[in-house]
Short mmCIF file of C-alpha atoms in Angstrom, two decimals:
data_model
loop_
_atom_site.label_atom_id
_atom_site.label_comp_id
_atom_site.label_asym_id
_atom_site.label_seq_id
_atom_site.Cartn_x
_atom_site.Cartn_y
_atom_site.Cartn_z
CA MET A 976 55.46 32.03 0.64
CA LEU A 977 59.03 31.59 0.48
CA ARG A 978 60.89 30.42 3.40
CA GLY A 979 64.57 30.18 4.42
CA ARG A 980 67.76 31.22 2.95
CA ASP A 981 67.56 29.16 -0.14
CA GLN A 982 63.94 30.73 -0.83
CA ILE A 983 62.32 27.49 -1.43
CA ARG A 984 58.57 27.64 -2.55
CA LEU A 985 56.43 25.37 -0.26
CA PRO A 986 53.59 23.39 -1.99
CA PRO A 987 49.98 25.11 -2.20
CA GLN A 988 48.58 22.95 0.20
CA ILE A 989 51.28 23.69 3.05
CA GLU A 990 51.02 27.44 2.04
CA LEU A 991 47.26 27.12 2.96
CA LEU A 992 47.77 25.15 6.43
CA ILE A 993 50.26 27.72 7.18
CA ALA A 994 47.74 30.80 6.44
CA LEU A 995 44.98 28.68 8.42
CA ARG A 996 47.29 27.92 11.37
CA TYR A 997 47.97 31.53 11.39
CA LEU A 998 44.45 32.87 11.38
CA CYS A 999 43.70 30.24 13.89
CA GLU A 1000 46.23 31.40 16.12
CA ASN A 1001 45.57 35.21 15.58
CA GLY A 1002 41.66 34.70 15.31
CA ILE A 1003 39.43 34.10 12.45
CA PRO A 1004 36.22 35.90 12.57
CA ALA A 1005 33.25 33.89 13.49
CA GLN A 1006 30.88 35.87 11.34
CA GLN A 1007 30.65 38.54 8.56
CA ILE A 1008 29.83 41.94 10.14
CA PRO A 1009 29.67 45.24 8.05
CA GLU A 1010 32.85 46.54 9.77
CA PHE A 1011 35.01 43.93 8.26
CA ASN A 1012 34.12 45.48 4.88
CA ASN A 1013 35.16 48.75 6.14
CA LEU A 1014 38.29 47.61 7.71
CA LEU A 1015 39.38 45.52 4.99
CA PRO A 1016 37.93 47.29 1.83
CA GLY A 1017 38.49 44.96 -1.17
CA ARG A 1018 40.57 42.39 0.54
CA THR A 1019 39.52 38.62 0.69
CA TYR A 1020 38.66 37.05 4.10
CA MET A 1021 37.43 33.96 5.70
CA ILE A 1022 35.05 33.37 8.50
CA TYR A 1023 34.31 29.97 10.12
CA ASP A 1024 31.50 27.85 12.08
CA PHE A 1025 32.13 24.43 13.32
CA GLU A 1026 29.95 21.80 15.04
CA VAL A 1027 31.23 19.32 17.18
CA LYS A 1028 29.49 15.71 16.60
CA ASN A 1029 28.24 13.24 19.05
CA VAL A 1030 30.64 11.21 21.15
CA PRO A 1031 31.33 7.86 19.31
CA VAL A 1032 31.70 4.63 20.83
CA GLN A 1033 35.43 5.25 20.29
CA TRP A 1034 35.23 8.23 23.27
CA TRP A 1035 39.15 9.02 22.27
CA MET A 1036 37.89 10.13 18.89
CA THR A 1037 36.20 13.25 18.25
CA GLU A 1038 34.51 14.38 14.75
CA GLU A 1039 33.86 17.66 14.00
CA THR A 1040 32.46 19.54 10.89
CA MET A 1041 33.97 22.99 10.04
CA THR A 1042 32.72 25.40 7.50
CA LEU A 1043 34.99 28.01 6.12
CA THR A 1044 33.35 30.99 4.16
CA VAL A 1045 35.35 32.92 1.71
CA ILE A 1046 34.51 36.48 1.14
CA SER A 1047 35.59 38.65 -1.43
CA GLN A 1048 34.85 40.83 -4.32
CA ASN A 1049 36.87 38.97 -6.43
CA TYR A 1050 35.30 36.00 -8.00
CA ASP A 1051 38.63 34.48 -9.15
CA ALA A 1052 40.05 34.53 -5.89
CA ILE A 1053 37.49 32.82 -4.36
CA ASN A 1054 37.63 30.07 -6.82
CA GLN A 1055 41.32 29.76 -6.20
CA ILE A 1056 40.78 29.45 -2.44
CA THR A 1057 38.08 27.03 -2.56
CA ASN A 1058 39.80 24.90 -5.29
CA LEU A 1059 42.82 25.01 -3.28
CA MET A 1060 41.00 23.79 -0.17
CA HIS A 1061 39.36 20.91 -2.39
CA ASP A 1062 42.87 19.75 -3.19
CA LEU A 1063 43.89 20.08 0.09
CA PHE A 1064 41.41 18.12 1.95
CA ARG A 1065 39.81 15.72 -0.17
CA ARG A 1066 42.14 12.92 0.12
CA TYR A 1067 41.01 11.47 3.56
CA ASP A 1068 43.90 9.88 5.41
CA GLU A 1069 46.38 11.53 3.53
CA SER A 1070 45.09 15.30 3.92
CA ALA A 1071 45.26 14.17 7.73
CA ASN A 1072 48.99 12.82 7.70
CA ASP A 1073 49.97 16.20 5.82
CA ILE A 1074 48.35 17.93 8.59
CA ASN A 1075 50.22 15.95 11.25
CA LYS A 1076 53.57 16.09 9.39
CA TYR A 1077 53.15 20.25 9.39
CA LEU A 1078 52.24 20.39 13.06
CA ASN A 1079 55.62 17.98 13.66
CA ASN A 1080 54.31 16.90 17.16
CA GLU A 1081 54.29 20.36 18.60
CA SER A 1082 50.58 19.73 19.00
CA ASP A 1083 48.30 17.25 21.48
CA PHE A 1084 46.03 16.73 18.74
CA ILE A 1085 46.41 13.58 15.91
CA PHE A 1086 43.95 14.04 13.01
CA HIS A 1087 42.97 10.72 11.61
CA HIS A 1088 41.00 11.88 8.39
CA ILE A 1089 39.24 14.54 6.69
CA THR A 1090 36.77 14.46 3.98
CA ILE A 1091 34.95 17.36 2.12
CA ASP A 1092 31.31 17.45 2.75
CA SER A 1093 30.31 20.21 0.16
CA ILE A 1094 31.59 23.14 -1.71
CA LEU A 1095 29.26 25.71 -2.51
CA SER A 1096 30.11 27.93 -5.76
CA PRO A 1097 30.23 31.85 -5.19
CA GLU A 1098 26.96 33.19 -4.76
CA PRO A 1099 26.00 36.40 -6.39
CA PHE A 1100 26.72 39.69 -5.09
CA ASN A 1101 24.02 39.93 -2.50
CA SER A 1102 25.78 41.64 0.41
CA GLU A 1103 26.96 45.31 1.57
CA GLY A 1104 29.93 46.53 -0.48
CA ASP A 1105 29.15 44.02 -3.33
CA TYR A 1106 30.93 40.98 -1.65
CA GLN A 1107 30.45 37.54 -2.86
CA MET A 1108 30.64 34.24 -0.92
CA ALA A 1109 31.52 30.58 -1.25
CA SER A 1110 31.72 27.74 1.69
CA VAL A 1111 33.72 24.73 1.86
CA THR A 1112 32.58 22.27 4.44
CA PHE A 1113 34.56 19.47 5.48
CA THR A 1114 34.42 16.93 8.40
CA TYR A 1115 37.42 15.97 10.46
CA ASN A 1116 38.22 13.18 12.92
CA TYR A 1117 41.14 13.55 15.51
CA SER A 1118 42.13 11.96 18.72
CA ARG A 1119 44.36 13.86 21.68
CA LYS A 1120 47.53 12.56 23.07
CA ILE A 1121 47.17 10.66 26.27
CA GLY A 1122 49.33 10.83 29.34
CA SER A 1123 50.63 7.45 31.00
CA ASN A 1124 47.23 7.85 33.22
CA GLY A 1125 45.04 7.59 30.73
CA ARG A 1126 44.14 11.47 30.85
CA PHE A 1127 44.56 13.87 28.07
#
């Protein structure tokens, strides 16, 4: 993706963040349905699932686990995307700092760490339309900005 008048190439990690932010703002599907295969013939797309963990002793912190599943007919495209997510999210505190820098104080959320739980390699073709799937599961902690009254 090229940005600005000088056509500066952004690092792949930032490219993925931009893509994930776009998908979150415009809706990432939560499940695979056959209509996606018809609406997006031959295209690679992602679906998501997430789980909110227990409220820890530090009540201001939230921990969640997210699974992003990449669906495609192209094995190489799946591997490229999962490898990019691996590079982006494996650096714990530094991965969280990258996201915070990208959000540039435009968000009420502050990410503290991100870690990869698992990456499942592409499964054999087993769904309608010969699509393959691979999943990346990661856990992240974040807090929200608190006002002067101690509320979110």
